[in-house]
């Protein structure tokens, strides 16, 4: 069976050596040495000053909102994984959607100001499929209205914008290290926080708000990454550049050989890519469903990332219409991309698309 992605598993000997070390030290969680080592290595790899490792990318978003003491309305995109919206609702905030640009699939900055009210406290854009948002325009809007900016950068691991890490934009950027991601720790995530004081506050929050033995100085939660996850991360990080190069080859082959009547995401010219996703947009939902059924027959399972458009979630109280996101989400499919995807499988996918789109 071929899925949209396959978890990247690093060198097993190296992983086992870390496990032996964990068994010898008997230290498996609570900010252990491997979590600390991974934080240091990620700071260097990503080019960021402050990073906090957490149990998953959803908790990273929740801690970001809590650390910034957000209240009221949060402007976000309807075209993302459900966690971008559910984390907002879970924290008792009201998501207000702003539609996306139909070519880049990122939030459309031209539409943001119309959605701002006296209750708006923050913007939560997503660098969707690793395509960088219009960060300068977004920051100008935030400055004009005194809003915080939290980037859901779950897809933007290692991405550089104008030759610097994209993770340094906004007040906080969050990452997901879920097993489906280019860099993963089985489950995991991170917050990148520019301001040192805010960083120290968030650090306490992810460990129950404990500030010293026998002292609780903050409202906190348990969002700690453990040593086994950090061990996986250290091994995957050693191989991440190789993994990205392999995926780049797969992307190039798709681009060269897929039929031209498909639409591709328009990438921001100023950012690098990590090749985690390969989204294609069909002419209609019917065409997408036909192709998907043919691929399913061959046990090839692309995913409808992202469907449905998030303004349609059943638990949202407010009715909002997002025509561009709705239209794209009905027609978009992410094709399989992962290290080890064989050329003949890629050819089979390309052929099915070619025949179906004639
Ligand atoms: C855009 C986006 N935001 C948030 C998340 C949530 O991350 P996690 O699964 O690590 O909780 C994901 C995960 O896939 C994601 O793609």
mmCIF file with all atom_site columns, C-alpha atoms in Angstrom, residues 110-309:
data_model
loop_
_atom_site.group_PDB
_atom_site.id
_atom_site.type_symbol
_atom_site.label_atom_id
_atom_site.label_alt_id
_atom_site.label_comp_id
_atom_site.label_asym_id
_atom_site.label_entity_id
_atom_site.label_seq_id
_atom_site.pdbx_PDB_ins_code
_atom_site.Cartn_x
_atom_site.Cartn_y
_atom_site.Cartn_z
_atom_site.occupancy
_atom_site.B_iso_or_equiv
_atom_site.pdbx_formal_charge
_atom_site.auth_seq_id
_atom_site.auth_comp_id
_atom_site.auth_asym_id
_atom_site.auth_atom_id
_atom_site.pdbx_PDB_model_num
ATOM 1   C CA . UNK A 1 110 ? -5.618  42.150 1.540   1.00 0.00 ? 110 UNK A CA 1
ATOM 2   C CA . UNK A 1 111 ? -8.645  40.725 3.335   1.00 0.00 ? 111 UNK A CA 1
ATOM 3   C CA . UNK A 1 112 ? -7.321  40.819 6.918   1.00 0.00 ? 112 UNK A CA 1
ATOM 4   C CA . UNK A 1 113 ? -8.114  44.408 7.909   1.00 0.00 ? 113 UNK A CA 1
ATOM 5   C CA . UNK A 1 114 ? -11.799 44.068 7.055   1.00 0.00 ? 114 UNK A CA 1
ATOM 6   C CA . UNK A 1 115 ? -12.072 41.255 9.617   1.00 0.00 ? 115 UNK A CA 1
ATOM 7   C CA . UNK A 1 116 ? -10.426 43.148 12.501  1.00 0.00 ? 116 UNK A CA 1
ATOM 8   C CA . UNK A 1 117 ? -12.746 44.289 15.286  1.00 0.00 ? 117 UNK A CA 1
ATOM 9   C CA . UNK A 1 118 ? -12.221 45.719 18.779  1.00 0.00 ? 118 UNK A CA 1
ATOM 10  C CA . UNK A 1 119 ? -12.183 42.120 20.046  1.00 0.00 ? 119 UNK A CA 1
ATOM 11  C CA . UNK A 1 120 ? -9.363  40.946 17.743  1.00 0.00 ? 120 UNK A CA 1
ATOM 12  C CA . UNK A 1 121 ? -6.226  40.053 19.696  1.00 0.00 ? 121 UNK A CA 1
ATOM 13  C CA . UNK A 1 122 ? -4.052  38.070 17.278  1.00 0.00 ? 122 UNK A CA 1
ATOM 14  C CA . UNK A 1 123 ? -3.394  36.706 13.805  1.00 0.00 ? 123 UNK A CA 1
ATOM 15  C CA . UNK A 1 124 ? -2.657  33.005 13.275  1.00 0.00 ? 124 UNK A CA 1
ATOM 16  C CA . UNK A 1 125 ? -1.532  32.500 9.669   1.00 0.00 ? 125 UNK A CA 1
ATOM 17  C CA . UNK A 1 126 ? -0.122  29.196 8.350   1.00 0.00 ? 126 UNK A CA 1
ATOM 18  C CA . UNK A 1 127 ? 2.852   28.741 5.995   1.00 0.00 ? 127 UNK A CA 1
ATOM 19  C CA . UNK A 1 128 ? 0.781   26.145 4.224   1.00 0.00 ? 128 UNK A CA 1
ATOM 20  C CA . UNK A 1 129 ? 2.744   23.281 2.610   1.00 0.00 ? 129 UNK A CA 1
ATOM 21  C CA . UNK A 1 130 ? 5.853   25.247 3.594   1.00 0.00 ? 130 UNK A CA 1
ATOM 22  C CA . UNK A 1 131 ? 4.910   28.194 1.370   1.00 0.00 ? 131 UNK A CA 1
ATOM 23  C CA . UNK A 1 132 ? 5.773   31.368 3.245   1.00 0.00 ? 132 UNK A CA 1
ATOM 24  C CA . UNK A 1 133 ? 2.943   33.843 3.943   1.00 0.00 ? 133 UNK A CA 1
ATOM 25  C CA . UNK A 1 134 ? 3.292   37.518 3.053   1.00 0.00 ? 134 UNK A CA 1
ATOM 26  C CA . UNK A 1 135 ? 5.065   38.104 6.349   1.00 0.00 ? 135 UNK A CA 1
ATOM 27  C CA . UNK A 1 136 ? 5.993   41.781 5.900   1.00 0.00 ? 136 UNK A CA 1
ATOM 28  C CA . UNK A 1 137 ? 2.420   42.785 5.024   1.00 0.00 ? 137 UNK A CA 1
ATOM 29  C CA . UNK A 1 138 ? 1.039   40.727 7.904   1.00 0.00 ? 138 UNK A CA 1
ATOM 30  C CA . UNK A 1 139 ? 3.437   42.327 10.396  1.00 0.00 ? 139 UNK A CA 1
ATOM 31  C CA . UNK A 1 140 ? 2.500   45.834 9.212   1.00 0.00 ? 140 UNK A CA 1
ATOM 32  C CA . UNK A 1 141 ? -1.181  45.076 9.782   1.00 0.00 ? 141 UNK A CA 1
ATOM 33  C CA . UNK A 1 142 ? -0.418  43.617 13.222  1.00 0.00 ? 142 UNK A CA 1
ATOM 34  C CA . UNK A 1 143 ? 1.618   46.687 14.195  1.00 0.00 ? 143 UNK A CA 1
ATOM 35  C CA . UNK A 1 144 ? -1.098  49.061 12.996  1.00 0.00 ? 144 UNK A CA 1
ATOM 36  C CA . UNK A 1 145 ? -3.725  47.335 15.150  1.00 0.00 ? 145 UNK A CA 1
ATOM 37  C CA . UNK A 1 146 ? -1.592  46.205 18.109  1.00 0.00 ? 146 UNK A CA 1
ATOM 38  C CA . UNK A 1 147 ? -2.091  42.495 17.378  1.00 0.00 ? 147 UNK A CA 1
ATOM 39  C CA . UNK A 1 148 ? 0.094   39.513 18.221  1.00 0.00 ? 148 UNK A CA 1
ATOM 40  C CA . UNK A 1 149 ? 1.209   37.205 15.393  1.00 0.00 ? 149 UNK A CA 1
ATOM 41  C CA . UNK A 1 150 ? 1.571   33.468 15.870  1.00 0.00 ? 150 UNK A CA 1
ATOM 42  C CA . UNK A 1 151 ? 2.665   31.553 12.800  1.00 0.00 ? 151 UNK A CA 1
ATOM 43  C CA . UNK A 1 152 ? 1.559   27.956 12.591  1.00 0.00 ? 152 UNK A CA 1
ATOM 44  C CA . UNK A 1 153 ? 4.808   26.907 10.904  1.00 0.00 ? 153 UNK A CA 1
ATOM 45  C CA . UNK A 1 154 ? 4.107   23.175 11.214  1.00 0.00 ? 154 UNK A CA 1
ATOM 46  C CA . UNK A 1 155 ? 5.012   22.694 7.540   1.00 0.00 ? 155 UNK A CA 1
ATOM 47  C CA . UNK A 1 156 ? 7.968   25.074 7.512   1.00 0.00 ? 156 UNK A CA 1
ATOM 48  C CA . UNK A 1 157 ? 10.766  23.084 9.139   1.00 0.00 ? 157 UNK A CA 1
ATOM 49  C CA . UNK A 1 158 ? 14.134  24.343 7.868   1.00 0.00 ? 158 UNK A CA 1
ATOM 50  C CA . UNK A 1 159 ? 12.590  26.836 5.451   1.00 0.00 ? 159 UNK A CA 1
ATOM 51  C CA . UNK A 1 160 ? 14.551  29.974 4.761   1.00 0.00 ? 160 UNK A CA 1
ATOM 52  C CA . UNK A 1 161 ? 12.962  33.231 3.660   1.00 0.00 ? 161 UNK A CA 1
ATOM 53  C CA . UNK A 1 162 ? 15.310  35.819 2.155   1.00 0.00 ? 162 UNK A CA 1
ATOM 54  C CA . UNK A 1 163 ? 18.136  33.557 3.336   1.00 0.00 ? 163 UNK A CA 1
ATOM 55  C CA . UNK A 1 164 ? 17.102  33.583 7.016   1.00 0.00 ? 164 UNK A CA 1
ATOM 56  C CA . UNK A 1 165 ? 14.925  31.243 9.048   1.00 0.00 ? 165 UNK A CA 1
ATOM 57  C CA . UNK A 1 166 ? 11.219  31.910 8.511   1.00 0.00 ? 166 UNK A CA 1
ATOM 58  C CA . UNK A 1 167 ? 10.651  30.889 12.123  1.00 0.00 ? 167 UNK A CA 1
ATOM 59  C CA . UNK A 1 168 ? 11.901  34.235 13.392  1.00 0.00 ? 168 UNK A CA 1
ATOM 60  C CA . UNK A 1 169 ? 8.854   36.111 12.062  1.00 0.00 ? 169 UNK A CA 1
ATOM 61  C CA . UNK A 1 170 ? 5.926   37.020 14.310  1.00 0.00 ? 170 UNK A CA 1
ATOM 62  C CA . UNK A 1 171 ? 5.880   36.825 18.110  1.00 0.00 ? 171 UNK A CA 1
ATOM 63  C CA . UNK A 1 172 ? 5.889   33.025 18.110  1.00 0.00 ? 172 UNK A CA 1
ATOM 64  C CA . UNK A 1 173 ? 6.204   30.315 15.448  1.00 0.00 ? 173 UNK A CA 1
ATOM 65  C CA . UNK A 1 174 ? 5.136   26.762 16.161  1.00 0.00 ? 174 UNK A CA 1
ATOM 66  C CA . UNK A 1 175 ? 6.291   23.495 14.593  1.00 0.00 ? 175 UNK A CA 1
ATOM 67  C CA . UNK A 1 176 ? 4.866   19.993 14.477  1.00 0.00 ? 176 UNK A CA 1
ATOM 68  C CA . UNK A 1 177 ? 7.250   17.046 14.708  1.00 0.00 ? 177 UNK A CA 1
ATOM 69  C CA . UNK A 1 178 ? 4.565   14.465 13.973  1.00 0.00 ? 178 UNK A CA 1
ATOM 70  C CA . UNK A 1 179 ? 5.720   11.255 12.273  1.00 0.00 ? 179 UNK A CA 1
ATOM 71  C CA . UNK A 1 180 ? 4.404   12.517 8.907   1.00 0.00 ? 180 UNK A CA 1
ATOM 72  C CA . UNK A 1 181 ? 6.714   15.508 8.911   1.00 0.00 ? 181 UNK A CA 1
ATOM 73  C CA . UNK A 1 182 ? 10.089  15.896 7.212   1.00 0.00 ? 182 UNK A CA 1
ATOM 74  C CA . UNK A 1 183 ? 11.695  16.168 10.641  1.00 0.00 ? 183 UNK A CA 1
ATOM 75  C CA . UNK A 1 184 ? 9.933   14.232 13.381  1.00 0.00 ? 184 UNK A CA 1
ATOM 76  C CA . UNK A 1 185 ? 10.215  12.904 16.923  1.00 0.00 ? 185 UNK A CA 1
ATOM 77  C CA . UNK A 1 186 ? 7.357   10.325 16.530  1.00 0.00 ? 186 UNK A CA 1
ATOM 78  C CA . UNK A 1 187 ? 5.053   12.873 18.190  1.00 0.00 ? 187 UNK A CA 1
ATOM 79  C CA . UNK A 1 188 ? 6.360   16.287 19.104  1.00 0.00 ? 188 UNK A CA 1
ATOM 80  C CA . UNK A 1 189 ? 6.458   19.962 18.402  1.00 0.00 ? 189 UNK A CA 1
ATOM 81  C CA . UNK A 1 190 ? 8.179   23.215 19.247  1.00 0.00 ? 190 UNK A CA 1
ATOM 82  C CA . UNK A 1 191 ? 7.707   26.893 19.953  1.00 0.00 ? 191 UNK A CA 1
ATOM 83  C CA . UNK A 1 192 ? 10.159  29.467 18.638  1.00 0.00 ? 192 UNK A CA 1
ATOM 84  C CA . UNK A 1 193 ? 9.862   32.617 20.725  1.00 0.00 ? 193 UNK A CA 1
ATOM 85  C CA . UNK A 1 194 ? 11.764  35.815 20.028  1.00 0.00 ? 194 UNK A CA 1
ATOM 86  C CA . UNK A 1 195 ? 11.220  37.612 23.325  1.00 0.00 ? 195 UNK A CA 1
ATOM 87  C CA . UNK A 1 196 ? 13.315  36.148 26.187  1.00 0.00 ? 196 UNK A CA 1
ATOM 88  C CA . UNK A 1 197 ? 10.772  36.897 28.907  1.00 0.00 ? 197 UNK A CA 1
ATOM 89  C CA . UNK A 1 198 ? 7.934   35.350 26.935  1.00 0.00 ? 198 UNK A CA 1
ATOM 90  C CA . UNK A 1 199 ? 10.167  32.328 26.305  1.00 0.00 ? 199 UNK A CA 1
ATOM 91  C CA . UNK A 1 200 ? 10.808  31.875 30.046  1.00 0.00 ? 200 UNK A CA 1
ATOM 92  C CA . UNK A 1 201 ? 7.071   32.156 30.753  1.00 0.00 ? 201 UNK A CA 1
ATOM 93  C CA . UNK A 1 202 ? 6.180   29.532 28.118  1.00 0.00 ? 202 UNK A CA 1
ATOM 94  C CA . UNK A 1 203 ? 8.956   27.243 29.414  1.00 0.00 ? 203 UNK A CA 1
ATOM 95  C CA . UNK A 1 204 ? 7.318   27.166 32.842  1.00 0.00 ? 204 UNK A CA 1
ATOM 96  C CA . UNK A 1 205 ? 3.875   26.629 31.317  1.00 0.00 ? 205 UNK A CA 1
ATOM 97  C CA . UNK A 1 206 ? 4.803   23.399 29.561  1.00 0.00 ? 206 UNK A CA 1
ATOM 98  C CA . UNK A 1 207 ? 5.869   21.839 32.871  1.00 0.00 ? 207 UNK A CA 1
ATOM 99  C CA . UNK A 1 208 ? 2.780   22.475 35.047  1.00 0.00 ? 208 UNK A CA 1
ATOM 100 C CA . UNK A 1 209 ? 3.914   26.039 35.821  1.00 0.00 ? 209 UNK A CA 1
ATOM 101 C CA . UNK A 1 210 ? 6.560   24.693 38.200  1.00 0.00 ? 210 UNK A CA 1
ATOM 102 C CA . UNK A 1 211 ? 9.154   27.401 38.840  1.00 0.00 ? 211 UNK A CA 1
ATOM 103 C CA . UNK A 1 212 ? 11.275  25.689 41.503  1.00 0.00 ? 212 UNK A CA 1
ATOM 104 C CA . UNK A 1 213 ? 10.983  22.590 43.680  1.00 0.00 ? 213 UNK A CA 1
ATOM 105 C CA . UNK A 1 214 ? 7.846   23.086 45.789  1.00 0.00 ? 214 UNK A CA 1
ATOM 106 C CA . UNK A 1 215 ? 6.949   26.278 43.887  1.00 0.00 ? 215 UNK A CA 1
ATOM 107 C CA . UNK A 1 216 ? 4.234   26.850 41.281  1.00 0.00 ? 216 UNK A CA 1
ATOM 108 C CA . UNK A 1 217 ? 4.568   30.259 39.672  1.00 0.00 ? 217 UNK A CA 1
ATOM 109 C CA . UNK A 1 218 ? 2.298   29.992 36.608  1.00 0.00 ? 218 UNK A CA 1
ATOM 110 C CA . UNK A 1 219 ? -0.784  28.221 35.389  1.00 0.00 ? 219 UNK A CA 1
ATOM 111 C CA . UNK A 1 220 ? 0.711   25.334 33.450  1.00 0.00 ? 220 UNK A CA 1
ATOM 112 C CA . UNK A 1 221 ? -0.008  22.099 31.675  1.00 0.00 ? 221 UNK A CA 1
ATOM 113 C CA . UNK A 1 222 ? 1.989   18.966 30.924  1.00 0.00 ? 222 UNK A CA 1
ATOM 114 C CA . UNK A 1 223 ? 3.381   19.392 27.410  1.00 0.00 ? 223 UNK A CA 1
ATOM 115 C CA . UNK A 1 224 ? 6.835   17.911 27.889  1.00 0.00 ? 224 UNK A CA 1
ATOM 116 C CA . UNK A 1 225 ? 8.696   15.976 25.216  1.00 0.00 ? 225 UNK A CA 1
ATOM 117 C CA . UNK A 1 226 ? 10.264  12.768 26.541  1.00 0.00 ? 226 UNK A CA 1
ATOM 118 C CA . UNK A 1 227 ? 13.730  11.270 26.066  1.00 0.00 ? 227 UNK A CA 1
ATOM 119 C CA . UNK A 1 228 ? 12.655  8.540  23.628  1.00 0.00 ? 228 UNK A CA 1
ATOM 120 C CA . UNK A 1 229 ? 11.113  11.149 21.348  1.00 0.00 ? 229 UNK A CA 1
ATOM 121 C CA . UNK A 1 230 ? 14.225  13.313 21.619  1.00 0.00 ? 230 UNK A CA 1
ATOM 122 C CA . UNK A 1 231 ? 16.387  10.279 20.714  1.00 0.00 ? 231 UNK A CA 1
ATOM 123 C CA . UNK A 1 232 ? 14.318  9.772  17.552  1.00 0.00 ? 232 UNK A CA 1
ATOM 124 C CA . UNK A 1 233 ? 14.686  13.488 16.770  1.00 0.00 ? 233 UNK A CA 1
ATOM 125 C CA . UNK A 1 234 ? 18.473  13.405 17.166  1.00 0.00 ? 234 UNK A CA 1
ATOM 126 C CA . UNK A 1 235 ? 18.714  10.478 14.751  1.00 0.00 ? 235 UNK A CA 1
ATOM 127 C CA . UNK A 1 236 ? 16.290  11.974 12.198  1.00 0.00 ? 236 UNK A CA 1
ATOM 128 C CA . UNK A 1 237 ? 18.067  15.338 12.350  1.00 0.00 ? 237 UNK A CA 1
ATOM 129 C CA . UNK A 1 238 ? 21.367  13.699 11.341  1.00 0.00 ? 238 UNK A CA 1
ATOM 130 C CA . UNK A 1 239 ? 19.685  12.528 8.123   1.00 0.00 ? 239 UNK A CA 1
ATOM 131 C CA . UNK A 1 240 ? 17.255  15.364 7.428   1.00 0.00 ? 240 UNK A CA 1
ATOM 132 C CA . UNK A 1 241 ? 19.304  17.027 4.668   1.00 0.00 ? 241 UNK A CA 1
ATOM 133 C CA . UNK A 1 242 ? 19.578  13.716 2.825   1.00 0.00 ? 242 UNK A CA 1
ATOM 134 C CA . UNK A 1 243 ? 15.831  13.174 3.283   1.00 0.00 ? 243 UNK A CA 1
ATOM 135 C CA . UNK A 1 244 ? 15.060  16.640 1.847   1.00 0.00 ? 244 UNK A CA 1
ATOM 136 C CA . UNK A 1 245 ? 17.307  15.972 -1.185  1.00 0.00 ? 245 UNK A CA 1
ATOM 137 C CA . UNK A 1 246 ? 15.532  12.666 -1.900  1.00 0.00 ? 246 UNK A CA 1
ATOM 138 C CA . UNK A 1 247 ? 12.156  14.381 -1.773  1.00 0.00 ? 247 UNK A CA 1
ATOM 139 C CA . UNK A 1 248 ? 13.396  17.160 -4.020  1.00 0.00 ? 248 UNK A CA 1
ATOM 140 C CA . UNK A 1 249 ? 14.113  14.563 -6.736  1.00 0.00 ? 249 UNK A CA 1
ATOM 141 C CA . UNK A 1 250 ? 10.572  13.224 -6.391  1.00 0.00 ? 250 UNK A CA 1
ATOM 142 C CA . UNK A 1 251 ? 9.110   16.728 -6.679  1.00 0.00 ? 251 UNK A CA 1
ATOM 143 C CA . UNK A 1 252 ? 11.167  17.489 -9.775  1.00 0.00 ? 252 UNK A CA 1
ATOM 144 C CA . UNK A 1 253 ? 10.036  14.261 -11.450 1.00 0.00 ? 253 UNK A CA 1
ATOM 145 C CA . UNK A 1 254 ? 6.378   15.034 -10.752 1.00 0.00 ? 254 UNK A CA 1
ATOM 146 C CA . UNK A 1 255 ? 6.749   18.571 -12.093 1.00 0.00 ? 255 UNK A CA 1
ATOM 147 C CA . UNK A 1 256 ? 8.422   17.346 -15.253 1.00 0.00 ? 256 UNK A CA 1
ATOM 148 C CA . UNK A 1 257 ? 5.982   14.562 -16.024 1.00 0.00 ? 257 UNK A CA 1
ATOM 149 C CA . UNK A 1 258 ? 2.551   15.422 -14.661 1.00 0.00 ? 258 UNK A CA 1
ATOM 150 C CA . UNK A 1 259 ? -0.043  16.698 -17.158 1.00 0.00 ? 259 UNK A CA 1
ATOM 151 C CA . UNK A 1 260 ? -0.026  20.449 -17.625 1.00 0.00 ? 260 UNK A CA 1
ATOM 152 C CA . UNK A 1 261 ? -3.750  20.900 -17.104 1.00 0.00 ? 261 UNK A CA 1
ATOM 153 C CA . UNK A 1 262 ? -3.264  20.459 -13.356 1.00 0.00 ? 262 UNK A CA 1
ATOM 154 C CA . UNK A 1 263 ? -2.733  23.551 -11.228 1.00 0.00 ? 263 UNK A CA 1
ATOM 155 C CA . UNK A 1 264 ? 0.181   23.774 -8.795  1.00 0.00 ? 264 UNK A CA 1
ATOM 156 C CA . UNK A 1 265 ? 0.612   25.939 -5.705  1.00 0.00 ? 265 UNK A CA 1
ATOM 157 C CA . UNK A 1 266 ? 2.318   29.241 -6.556  1.00 0.00 ? 266 UNK A CA 1
ATOM 158 C CA . UNK A 1 267 ? 5.426   29.321 -4.391  1.00 0.00 ? 267 UNK A CA 1
ATOM 159 C CA . UNK A 1 268 ? 6.866   32.442 -2.789  1.00 0.00 ? 268 UNK A CA 1
ATOM 160 C CA . UNK A 1 269 ? 10.056  33.137 -4.809  1.00 0.00 ? 269 UNK A CA 1
ATOM 161 C CA . UNK A 1 270 ? 11.931  34.215 -1.692  1.00 0.00 ? 270 UNK A CA 1
ATOM 162 C CA . UNK A 1 271 ? 11.643  30.926 0.199   1.00 0.00 ? 271 UNK A CA 1
ATOM 163 C CA . UNK A 1 272 ? 13.397  27.597 0.034   1.00 0.00 ? 272 UNK A CA 1
ATOM 164 C CA . UNK A 1 273 ? 11.370  24.376 0.096   1.00 0.00 ? 273 UNK A CA 1
ATOM 165 C CA . UNK A 1 274 ? 11.533  21.287 2.313   1.00 0.00 ? 274 UNK A CA 1
ATOM 166 C CA . UNK A 1 275 ? 9.519   19.214 -0.213  1.00 0.00 ? 275 UNK A CA 1
ATOM 167 C CA . UNK A 1 276 ? 7.213   17.767 2.453   1.00 0.00 ? 276 UNK A CA 1
ATOM 168 C CA . UNK A 1 277 ? 4.011   17.982 0.369   1.00 0.00 ? 277 UNK A CA 1
ATOM 169 C CA . UNK A 1 278 ? 3.090   17.838 -3.315  1.00 0.00 ? 278 UNK A CA 1
ATOM 170 C CA . UNK A 1 279 ? -0.374  19.408 -3.714  1.00 0.00 ? 279 UNK A CA 1
ATOM 171 C CA . UNK A 1 280 ? -2.122  19.405 -7.107  1.00 0.00 ? 280 UNK A CA 1
ATOM 172 C CA . UNK A 1 281 ? -5.411  21.111 -7.919  1.00 0.00 ? 281 UNK A CA 1
ATOM 173 C CA . UNK A 1 282 ? -7.893  19.512 -10.310 1.00 0.00 ? 282 UNK A CA 1
ATOM 174 C CA . UNK A 1 283 ? -10.380 21.307 -12.560 1.00 0.00 ? 283 UNK A CA 1
ATOM 175 C CA . UNK A 1 284 ? -13.311 20.039 -10.491 1.00 0.00 ? 284 UNK A CA 1
ATOM 176 C CA . UNK A 1 285 ? -14.093 17.943 -7.430  1.00 0.00 ? 285 UNK A CA 1
ATOM 177 C CA . UNK A 1 286 ? -15.622 15.291 -9.748  1.00 0.00 ? 286 UNK A CA 1
ATOM 178 C CA . UNK A 1 287 ? -12.322 15.015 -11.612 1.00 0.00 ? 287 UNK A CA 1
ATOM 179 C CA . UNK A 1 288 ? -10.457 14.701 -8.291  1.00 0.00 ? 288 UNK A CA 1
ATOM 180 C CA . UNK A 1 289 ? -12.776 11.969 -7.045  1.00 0.00 ? 289 UNK A CA 1
ATOM 181 C CA . UNK A 1 290 ? -12.432 10.044 -10.317 1.00 0.00 ? 290 UNK A CA 1
ATOM 182 C CA . UNK A 1 291 ? -8.618  10.145 -10.146 1.00 0.00 ? 291 UNK A CA 1
ATOM 183 C CA . UNK A 1 292 ? -8.609  9.290  -6.443  1.00 0.00 ? 292 UNK A CA 1
ATOM 184 C CA . UNK A 1 293 ? -10.834 6.243  -7.060  1.00 0.00 ? 293 UNK A CA 1
ATOM 185 C CA . UNK A 1 294 ? -8.450  5.011  -9.791  1.00 0.00 ? 294 UNK A CA 1
ATOM 186 C CA . UNK A 1 295 ? -5.442  5.472  -7.525  1.00 0.00 ? 295 UNK A CA 1
ATOM 187 C CA . UNK A 1 296 ? -7.256  3.762  -4.639  1.00 0.00 ? 296 UNK A CA 1
ATOM 188 C CA . UNK A 1 297 ? -7.890  0.757  -6.921  1.00 0.00 ? 297 UNK A CA 1
ATOM 189 C CA . UNK A 1 298 ? -4.090  0.427  -7.301  1.00 0.00 ? 298 UNK A CA 1
ATOM 190 C CA . UNK A 1 299 ? -3.699  0.771  -3.513  1.00 0.00 ? 299 UNK A CA 1
ATOM 191 C CA . UNK A 1 300 ? -2.196  4.248  -3.878  1.00 0.00 ? 300 UNK A CA 1
ATOM 192 C CA . UNK A 1 301 ? -3.694  6.640  -1.367  1.00 0.00 ? 301 UNK A CA 1
ATOM 193 C CA . UNK A 1 302 ? -3.083  10.364 -1.801  1.00 0.00 ? 302 UNK A CA 1
ATOM 194 C CA . UNK A 1 303 ? -4.772  12.621 0.776   1.00 0.00 ? 303 UNK A CA 1
ATOM 195 C CA . UNK A 1 304 ? -7.289  15.412 0.474   1.00 0.00 ? 304 UNK A CA 1
ATOM 196 C CA . UNK A 1 305 ? -5.087  17.935 2.285   1.00 0.00 ? 305 UNK A CA 1
ATOM 197 C CA . UNK A 1 306 ? -6.824  20.132 3.313   1.00 0.00 ? 306 UNK A CA 1
ATOM 198 C CA . UNK A 1 307 ? -10.458 19.155 3.214   1.00 0.00 ? 307 UNK A CA 1
ATOM 199 C CA . UNK A 1 308 ? -12.929 20.301 4.358   1.00 0.00 ? 308 UNK A CA 1
ATOM 200 C CA . UNK A 1 309 ? -12.322 24.014 4.506   1.00 0.00 ? 309 UNK A CA 1
#
